PDB file of C-alpha atoms in Angstrom:
ATOM      1  CA  ASP A   1      43.202 109.273  61.601  1.00  0.00           C
ATOM      2  CA  ALA A   2      45.707 110.821  59.010  1.00  0.00           C
ATOM      3  CA  LYS A   3      49.339 111.593  60.952  1.00  0.00           C
ATOM      4  CA  THR A   4      51.656 114.485  60.860  1.00  0.00           C
ATOM      5  CA  THR A   5      55.217 114.848  61.415  1.00  0.00           C
ATOM      6  CA  GLN A   6      57.271 117.562  62.632  1.00  0.00           C
ATOM      7  CA  PRO A   7      60.610 118.393  64.074  1.00  0.00           C
ATOM      8  CA  ASN A   8      61.153 117.381  67.397  1.00  0.00           C
ATOM      9  CA  SER A   9      62.543 120.941  68.331  1.00  0.00           C
ATOM     10  CA  MET A  10      63.390 124.280  67.061  1.00  0.00           C
ATOM     11  CA  GLU A  11      65.778 127.294  68.062  1.00  0.00           C
ATOM     12  CA  SER A  12      64.948 130.974  67.214  1.00  0.00           C
ATOM     13  CA  ASN A  13      66.087 134.736  68.273  1.00  0.00           C
ATOM     14  CA  GLU A  14      63.874 137.383  69.020  1.00  0.00           C
ATOM     15  CA  GLU A  15      62.642 139.176  66.040  1.00  0.00           C
ATOM     16  CA  GLU A  16      63.770 136.901  63.532  1.00  0.00           C
ATOM     17  CA  PRO A  17      60.854 135.244  61.853  1.00  0.00           C
ATOM     18  CA  VAL A  18      60.203 131.563  62.282  1.00  0.00           C
ATOM     19  CA  HIS A  19      59.560 128.541  60.012  1.00  0.00           C
ATOM     20  CA  LEU A  20      58.049 125.430  61.388  1.00  0.00           C
ATOM     21  CA  PRO A  21      57.365 122.861  59.303  1.00  0.00           C
ATOM     22  CA  CYS A  22      54.661 120.334  58.990  1.00  0.00           C
ATOM     23  CA  ASN A  23      54.917 116.568  56.719  1.00  0.00           C
ATOM     24  CA  HIS A  24      50.771 115.482  56.462  1.00  0.00           C
ATOM     25  CA  SER A  25      51.544 112.953  53.045  1.00  0.00           C
ATOM     26  CA  THR A  26      48.047 111.206  53.852  1.00  0.00           C
ATOM     27  CA  ILE A  27      46.126 114.145  54.274  1.00  0.00           C
ATOM     28  CA  SER A  28      42.736 113.626  52.603  1.00  0.00           C
ATOM     29  CA  GLY A  29      40.795 115.857  50.739  1.00  0.00           C
ATOM     30  CA  THR A  30      38.623 117.223  53.534  1.00  0.00           C
ATOM     31  CA  ASP A  31      41.259 117.089  56.477  1.00  0.00           C
ATOM     32  CA  TYR A  32      41.809 120.830  57.857  1.00  0.00           C
ATOM     33  CA  ILE A  33      45.147 121.690  58.696  1.00  0.00           C
ATOM     34  CA  HIS A  34      44.934 123.184  62.281  1.00  0.00           C
ATOM     35  CA  TRP A  35      48.047 124.555  64.882  1.00  0.00           C
ATOM     36  CA  TYR A  36      47.700 124.977  68.352  1.00  0.00           C
ATOM     37  CA  ARG A  37      50.359 125.832  70.514  1.00  0.00           C
ATOM     38  CA  GLN A  38      51.074 125.128  74.065  1.00  0.00           C
ATOM     39  CA  LEU A  39      53.130 127.443  76.409  1.00  0.00           C
ATOM     40  CA  PRO A  40      54.606 126.130  79.633  1.00  0.00           C
ATOM     41  CA  SER A  41      52.387 125.164  82.590  1.00  0.00           C
ATOM     42  CA  GLN A  42      48.729 126.218  79.691  1.00  0.00           C
ATOM     43  CA  GLY A  43      47.155 125.062  77.753  1.00  0.00           C
ATOM     44  CA  PRO A  44      46.833 124.544  73.948  1.00  0.00           C
ATOM     45  CA  GLU A  45      45.913 127.152  72.556  1.00  0.00           C
ATOM     46  CA  TYR A  46      44.752 127.807  68.694  1.00  0.00           C
ATOM     47  CA  VAL A  47      47.059 129.540  66.642  1.00  0.00           C
ATOM     48  CA  ILE A  48      45.570 129.117  63.065  1.00  0.00           C
ATOM     49  CA  HIS A  49      44.098 126.461  60.771  1.00  0.00           C
ATOM     50  CA  GLY A  50      43.882 126.729  56.996  1.00  0.00           C
ATOM     51  CA  LEU A  51      42.587 124.254  54.025  1.00  0.00           C
ATOM     52  CA  THR A  52      44.275 125.136  50.397  1.00  0.00           C
ATOM     53  CA  SER A  53      45.109 128.874  50.833  1.00  0.00           C
ATOM     54  CA  ASN A  54      47.701 130.374  52.687  1.00  0.00           C
ATOM     55  CA  VAL A  55      46.013 132.147  55.714  1.00  0.00           C
ATOM     56  CA  ASN A  56      47.208 135.014  57.645  1.00  0.00           C
ATOM     57  CA  ASN A  57      46.104 136.190  61.260  1.00  0.00           C
ATOM     58  CA  ARG A  58      47.252 138.443  63.856  1.00  0.00           C
ATOM     59  CA  MET A  59      49.730 135.450  65.378  1.00  0.00           C
ATOM     60  CA  ALA A  60      50.655 133.867  62.252  1.00  0.00           C
ATOM     61  CA  SER A  61      50.304 133.046  58.806  1.00  0.00           C
ATOM     62  CA  LEU A  62      49.388 129.349  57.675  1.00  0.00           C
ATOM     63  CA  ALA A  63      51.728 127.997  53.888  1.00  0.00           C
ATOM     64  CA  ILE A  64      49.715 125.146  52.416  1.00  0.00           C
ATOM     65  CA  ALA A  65      51.535 123.532  49.524  1.00  0.00           C
ATOM     66  CA  GLU A  66      49.914 123.082  46.334  1.00  0.00           C
ATOM     67  CA  ASP A  67      49.399 119.522  46.572  1.00  0.00           C
ATOM     68  CA  ARG A  68      48.198 119.756  50.351  1.00  0.00           C
ATOM     69  CA  LYS A  69      50.932 117.429  51.505  1.00  0.00           C
ATOM     70  CA  SER A  70      53.446 119.535  54.087  1.00  0.00           C
ATOM     71  CA  SER A  71      52.352 123.036  55.266  1.00  0.00           C
ATOM     72  CA  THR A  72      54.389 125.580  56.823  1.00  0.00           C
ATOM     73  CA  LEU A  73      53.911 127.870  59.767  1.00  0.00           C
ATOM     74  CA  ILE A  74      55.633 131.224  60.268  1.00  0.00           C
ATOM     75  CA  LEU A  75      56.151 133.562  63.275  1.00  0.00           C
ATOM     76  CA  HIS A  76      56.701 136.797  61.713  1.00  0.00           C
ATOM     77  CA  ARG A  77      58.921 138.018  64.261  1.00  0.00           C
ATOM     78  CA  ALA A  78      59.447 135.842  67.476  1.00  0.00           C
ATOM     79  CA  THR A  79      58.870 136.748  70.804  1.00  0.00           C
ATOM     80  CA  LEU A  80      59.857 135.339  73.873  1.00  0.00           C
ATOM     81  CA  ARG A  81      56.335 134.765  74.942  1.00  0.00           C
ATOM     82  CA  ASP A  82      56.991 132.151  71.358  1.00  0.00           C
ATOM     83  CA  ALA A  83      58.304 129.679  73.153  1.00  0.00           C
ATOM     84  CA  ALA A  84      56.178 126.968  73.400  1.00  0.00           C
ATOM     85  CA  VAL A  85      55.222 123.489  71.711  1.00  0.00           C
ATOM     86  CA  TYR A  86      53.437 124.067  68.397  1.00  0.00           C
ATOM     87  CA  TYR A  87      51.356 121.359  66.943  1.00  0.00           C
ATOM     88  CA  CYS A  88      50.170 120.890  63.797  1.00  0.00           C
ATOM     89  CA  ILE A  89      47.067 118.541  63.255  1.00  0.00           C
ATOM     90  CA  LEU A  90      45.043 117.162  61.215  1.00  0.00           C
ATOM     91  CA  ARG A  91      41.107 118.001  62.039  1.00  0.00           C
ATOM     92  CA  GLY A  92      38.329 116.132  59.293  1.00  0.00           C
ATOM     93  CA  ASN A  93      34.902 117.560  58.627  1.00  0.00           C
ATOM     94  CA  VAL A  94      32.744 114.724  59.198  1.00  0.00           C
ATOM     95  CA  TYR A  95      30.931 115.281  62.570  1.00  0.00           C
ATOM     96  CA  ASN A  96      31.912 112.082  64.142  1.00  0.00           C
ATOM     97  CA  THR A  97      35.890 112.602  63.695  1.00  0.00           C
ATOM     98  CA  ASP A  98      36.029 115.892  64.851  1.00  0.00           C
ATOM     99  CA  LYS A  99      38.559 116.058  67.184  1.00  0.00           C
ATOM    100  CA  LEU A 100      41.764 116.683  67.832  1.00  0.00           C
ATOM    101  CA  ILE A 101      44.440 114.436  67.621  1.00  0.00           C
ATOM    102  CA  PHE A 102      47.722 115.497  68.971  1.00  0.00           C
ATOM    103  CA  GLY A 103      50.786 114.291  67.506  1.00  0.00           C
ATOM    104  CA  THR A 104      54.477 115.276  69.270  1.00  0.00           C
ATOM    105  CA  GLY A 105      54.486 118.421  67.879  1.00  0.00           C
ATOM    106  CA  THR A 106      57.891 120.934  67.800  1.00  0.00           C
ATOM    107  CA  ARG A 107      59.730 122.042  70.915  1.00  0.00           C
ATOM    108  CA  LEU A 108      60.463 126.294  70.079  1.00  0.00           C
ATOM    109  CA  GLN A 109      62.728 127.849  71.647  1.00  0.00           C
ATOM    110  CA  VAL A 110      63.234 131.576  71.924  1.00  0.00           C
ATOM    111  CA  PHE A 111      66.710 133.196  72.896  1.00  0.00           C
ATOM    112  CA  PRO A 112      66.880 136.989  73.706  1.00  0.00           C
TER     113      PRO A 112
ATOM    114  CA  SER B   1      34.738 131.730  72.083  1.00  0.00           C
ATOM    115  CA  ALA B   2      34.917 129.759  74.988  1.00  0.00           C
ATOM    116  CA  VAL B   3      36.149 129.945  78.714  1.00  0.00           C
ATOM    117  CA  ILE B   4      36.468 126.993  80.801  1.00  0.00           C
ATOM    118  CA  SER B   5      37.129 126.113  84.321  1.00  0.00           C
ATOM    119  CA  GLN B   6      38.611 123.453  85.505  1.00  0.00           C
ATOM    120  CA  LYS B   7      38.588 122.110  89.467  1.00  0.00           C
ATOM    121  CA  PRO B   8      41.034 121.473  91.062  1.00  0.00           C
ATOM    122  CA  SER B   9      43.962 123.196  89.335  1.00  0.00           C
ATOM    123  CA  ARG B  10      45.811 120.461  91.319  1.00  0.00           C
ATOM    124  CA  ASP B  11      45.102 117.760  93.785  1.00  0.00           C
ATOM    125  CA  ILE B  12      48.023 114.651  95.229  1.00  0.00           C
ATOM    126  CA  CYS B  13      46.175 111.796  96.108  1.00  0.00           C
ATOM    127  CA  GLN B  14      46.584 108.272  97.883  1.00  0.00           C
ATOM    128  CA  ARG B  15      46.950 105.228  95.510  1.00  0.00           C
ATOM    129  CA  GLY B  16      43.947 103.189  95.735  1.00  0.00           C
ATOM    130  CA  THR B  17      41.747 106.184  96.171  1.00  0.00           C
ATOM    131  CA  SER B  18      39.364 107.968  92.743  1.00  0.00           C
ATOM    132  CA  LEU B  19      39.524 111.810  91.978  1.00  0.00           C
ATOM    133  CA  THR B  20      36.987 113.962  90.078  1.00  0.00           C
ATOM    134  CA  ILE B  21      37.621 116.305  87.999  1.00  0.00           C
ATOM    135  CA  GLN B  22      35.043 118.917  87.039  1.00  0.00           C
ATOM    136  CA  CYS B  23      34.655 121.062  83.907  1.00  0.00           C
ATOM    137  CA  GLN B  24      32.594 124.245  83.441  1.00  0.00           C
ATOM    138  CA  VAL B  25      32.347 125.967  79.757  1.00  0.00           C
ATOM    139  CA  ASP B  26      30.866 129.224  80.205  1.00  0.00           C
ATOM    140  CA  SER B  27      28.398 128.890  76.844  1.00  0.00           C
ATOM    141  CA  GLN B  28      26.103 126.009  75.825  1.00  0.00           C
ATOM    142  CA  VAL B  29      28.113 123.799  73.376  1.00  0.00           C
ATOM    143  CA  THR B  30      27.985 120.546  71.659  1.00  0.00           C
ATOM    144  CA  MET B  31      31.558 119.182  72.038  1.00  0.00           C
ATOM    145  CA  MET B  32      33.314 118.723  74.970  1.00  0.00           C
ATOM    146  CA  PHE B  33      36.266 116.066  75.256  1.00  0.00           C
ATOM    147  CA  TRP B  34      38.782 115.252  78.253  1.00  0.00           C
ATOM    148  CA  TYR B  35      42.837 114.669  77.256  1.00  0.00           C
ATOM    149  CA  ARG B  36      45.567 112.829  79.866  1.00  0.00           C
ATOM    150  CA  GLN B  37      49.061 114.778  78.984  1.00  0.00           C
ATOM    151  CA  GLN B  38      51.612 112.389  80.968  1.00  0.00           C
ATOM    152  CA  PRO B  39      54.949 114.380  81.842  1.00  0.00           C
ATOM    153  CA  GLY B  40      57.192 115.793  79.357  1.00  0.00           C
ATOM    154  CA  GLN B  41      54.413 114.108  76.545  1.00  0.00           C
ATOM    155  CA  SER B  42      51.957 115.284  74.076  1.00  0.00           C
ATOM    156  CA  LEU B  43      48.208 115.239  74.609  1.00  0.00           C
ATOM    157  CA  THR B  44      46.215 111.770  74.492  1.00  0.00           C
ATOM    158  CA  LEU B  45      42.633 112.186  73.926  1.00  0.00           C
ATOM    159  CA  ILE B  46      40.733 109.948  76.816  1.00  0.00           C
ATOM    160  CA  ALA B  47      37.243 110.434  75.619  1.00  0.00           C
ATOM    161  CA  THR B  48      34.422 112.634  74.063  1.00  0.00           C
ATOM    162  CA  ALA B  49      31.741 113.566  76.582  1.00  0.00           C
ATOM    163  CA  ASN B  50      28.777 113.308  74.554  1.00  0.00           C
ATOM    164  CA  GLN B  51      25.656 115.095  76.109  1.00  0.00           C
ATOM    165  CA  GLY B  52      22.399 112.507  76.897  1.00  0.00           C
ATOM    166  CA  SER B  53      24.250 110.258  76.510  1.00  0.00           C
ATOM    167  CA  GLU B  54      26.942 108.013  77.290  1.00  0.00           C
ATOM    168  CA  ALA B  55      30.968 109.000  76.432  1.00  0.00           C
ATOM    169  CA  THR B  56      32.958 107.807  73.655  1.00  0.00           C
ATOM    170  CA  TYR B  57      36.426 106.210  74.687  1.00  0.00           C
ATOM    171  CA  GLU B  58      39.599 106.242  72.473  1.00  0.00           C
ATOM    172  CA  SER B  59      41.915 103.092  72.508  1.00  0.00           C
ATOM    173  CA  GLY B  60      43.156 102.263  75.668  1.00  0.00           C
ATOM    174  CA  PHE B  61      40.409 104.256  77.670  1.00  0.00           C
ATOM    175  CA  VAL B  62      37.687 102.381  79.758  1.00  0.00           C
ATOM    176  CA  ILE B  63      34.519 103.636  81.654  1.00  0.00           C
ATOM    177  CA  ASP B  64      35.208 101.636  84.985  1.00  0.00           C
ATOM    178  CA  LYS B  65      38.522 103.305  85.212  1.00  0.00           C
ATOM    179  CA  PHE B  66      37.370 106.974  83.864  1.00  0.00           C
ATOM    180  CA  PRO B  67      34.044 107.053  83.761  1.00  0.00           C
ATOM    181  CA  ILE B  68      32.858 110.349  82.604  1.00  0.00           C
ATOM    182  CA  SER B  69      29.109 112.253  83.537  1.00  0.00           C
ATOM    183  CA  ARG B  70      27.960 115.454  81.243  1.00  0.00           C
ATOM    184  CA  PRO B  71      24.528 116.389  82.368  1.00  0.00           C
ATOM    185  CA  ASN B  72      24.274 119.250  80.140  1.00  0.00           C
ATOM    186  CA  LEU B  73      25.680 121.427  77.571  1.00  0.00           C
ATOM    187  CA  THR B  74      27.848 123.367  80.021  1.00  0.00           C
ATOM    188  CA  PHE B  75      29.191 121.185  81.977  1.00  0.00           C
ATOM    189  CA  SER B  76      31.059 117.281  82.455  1.00  0.00           C
ATOM    190  CA  THR B  77      33.447 115.833  84.892  1.00  0.00           C
ATOM    191  CA  LEU B  78      36.057 112.605  84.821  1.00  0.00           C
ATOM    192  CA  THR B  79      37.042 110.420  87.395  1.00  0.00           C
ATOM    193  CA  VAL B  80      40.040 108.818  87.621  1.00  0.00           C
ATOM    194  CA  SER B  81      38.983 105.858  89.626  1.00  0.00           C
ATOM    195  CA  ASN B  82      41.123 103.185  91.602  1.00  0.00           C
ATOM    196  CA  MET B  83      44.003 105.451  90.559  1.00  0.00           C
ATOM    197  CA  SER B  84      48.059 104.387  91.063  1.00  0.00           C
ATOM    198  CA  PRO B  85      51.350 106.377  90.761  1.00  0.00           C
ATOM    199  CA  GLU B  86      51.066 105.884  86.833  1.00  0.00           C
ATOM    200  CA  ASP B  87      47.392 108.250  86.778  1.00  0.00           C
ATOM    201  CA  SER B  88      49.896 110.916  87.382  1.00  0.00           C
ATOM    202  CA  SER B  89      49.063 113.105  84.849  1.00  0.00           C
ATOM    203  CA  ILE B  90      47.713 116.202  84.098  1.00  0.00           C
ATOM    204  CA  TYR B  91      44.382 116.020  82.740  1.00  0.00           C
ATOM    205  CA  LEU B  92      42.442 118.762  80.427  1.00  0.00           C
ATOM    206  CA  CYS B  93      39.218 119.499  79.069  1.00  0.00           C
ATOM    207  CA  SER B  94      38.309 120.856  75.807  1.00  0.00           C
ATOM    208  CA  THR B  95      35.442 122.191  73.778  1.00  0.00           C
ATOM    209  CA  MET B  96      34.612 123.260  70.666  1.00  0.00           C
ATOM    210  CA  THR B  97      31.749 125.771  70.031  1.00  0.00           C
ATOM    211  CA  GLY B  98      30.618 124.053  66.956  1.00  0.00           C
ATOM    212  CA  ARG B  99      32.028 122.124  63.724  1.00  0.00           C
ATOM    213  CA  TYR B 100      34.829 123.594  62.062  1.00  0.00           C
ATOM    214  CA  THR B 101      35.603 125.922  64.974  1.00  0.00           C
ATOM    215  CA  GLU B 102      38.721 126.299  67.351  1.00  0.00           C
ATOM    216  CA  ALA B 103      39.348 124.120  70.300  1.00  0.00           C
ATOM    217  CA  PHE B 104      39.840 125.416  73.580  1.00  0.00           C
ATOM    218  CA  PHE B 105      40.969 124.311  76.417  1.00  0.00           C
ATOM    219  CA  GLY B 106      40.966 124.257  80.035  1.00  0.00           C
ATOM    220  CA  GLN B 107      44.138 125.353  82.381  1.00  0.00           C
ATOM    221  CA  GLY B 108      44.194 121.762  83.633  1.00  0.00           C
ATOM    222  CA  THR B 109      44.296 119.478  86.479  1.00  0.00           C
ATOM    223  CA  ARG B 110      47.734 118.329  87.483  1.00  0.00           C
ATOM    224  CA  LEU B 111      47.805 114.985  89.411  1.00  0.00           C
ATOM    225  CA  THR B 112      50.110 113.464  91.563  1.00  0.00           C
ATOM    226  CA  VAL B 113      49.067 109.737  93.264  1.00  0.00           C
ATOM    227  CA  VAL B 114      51.423 108.853  95.892  1.00  0.00           C
TER     228      VAL B 114
END
């Protein structure tokens, strides 16, 4: 499984933008970049995913480097509810590898 | 989307006993997965629950310890057998409604073995 590297922790103040980086230098051409987050005492929840182009949804934006070896999850205005562990995961599109393998993730702290 | 219900939400068990965790999805799904999350750690995939055939286990997990059933497209169980304190973890069920789609997770079962 292709691996991702994320900082162990990051901090932000409320209402400021947050940029969460992820390195995936061994990504293959068919791997999608997925982001999930896990709020305290909850199961993970989907945030966003992309292949090559930058992506936006109501929760966040995903910026993907041109060589696809890194990506950044952008929370435009952090709230206290965004405090969670954020996981960057590479997901293959081959049926028998279509499973999520979690790395260590980035613990985001948001201060009032 | 898919809504996953897990039972029980938590349990305290004696060592040497077994616990079966149930996972119910509100729609038919192709893929179901079981994860373990040890205290303060990330999620580790235990196995893929295949409908109509044996589960596919990840390295380090065996069927004798974690038997899995998948009788239909909406339900699966994970049994933690012959438990020891090292099995104290949160066990999570997950599903995807199809290929290339997002995954959904249950709230987890918090297991404490004493």
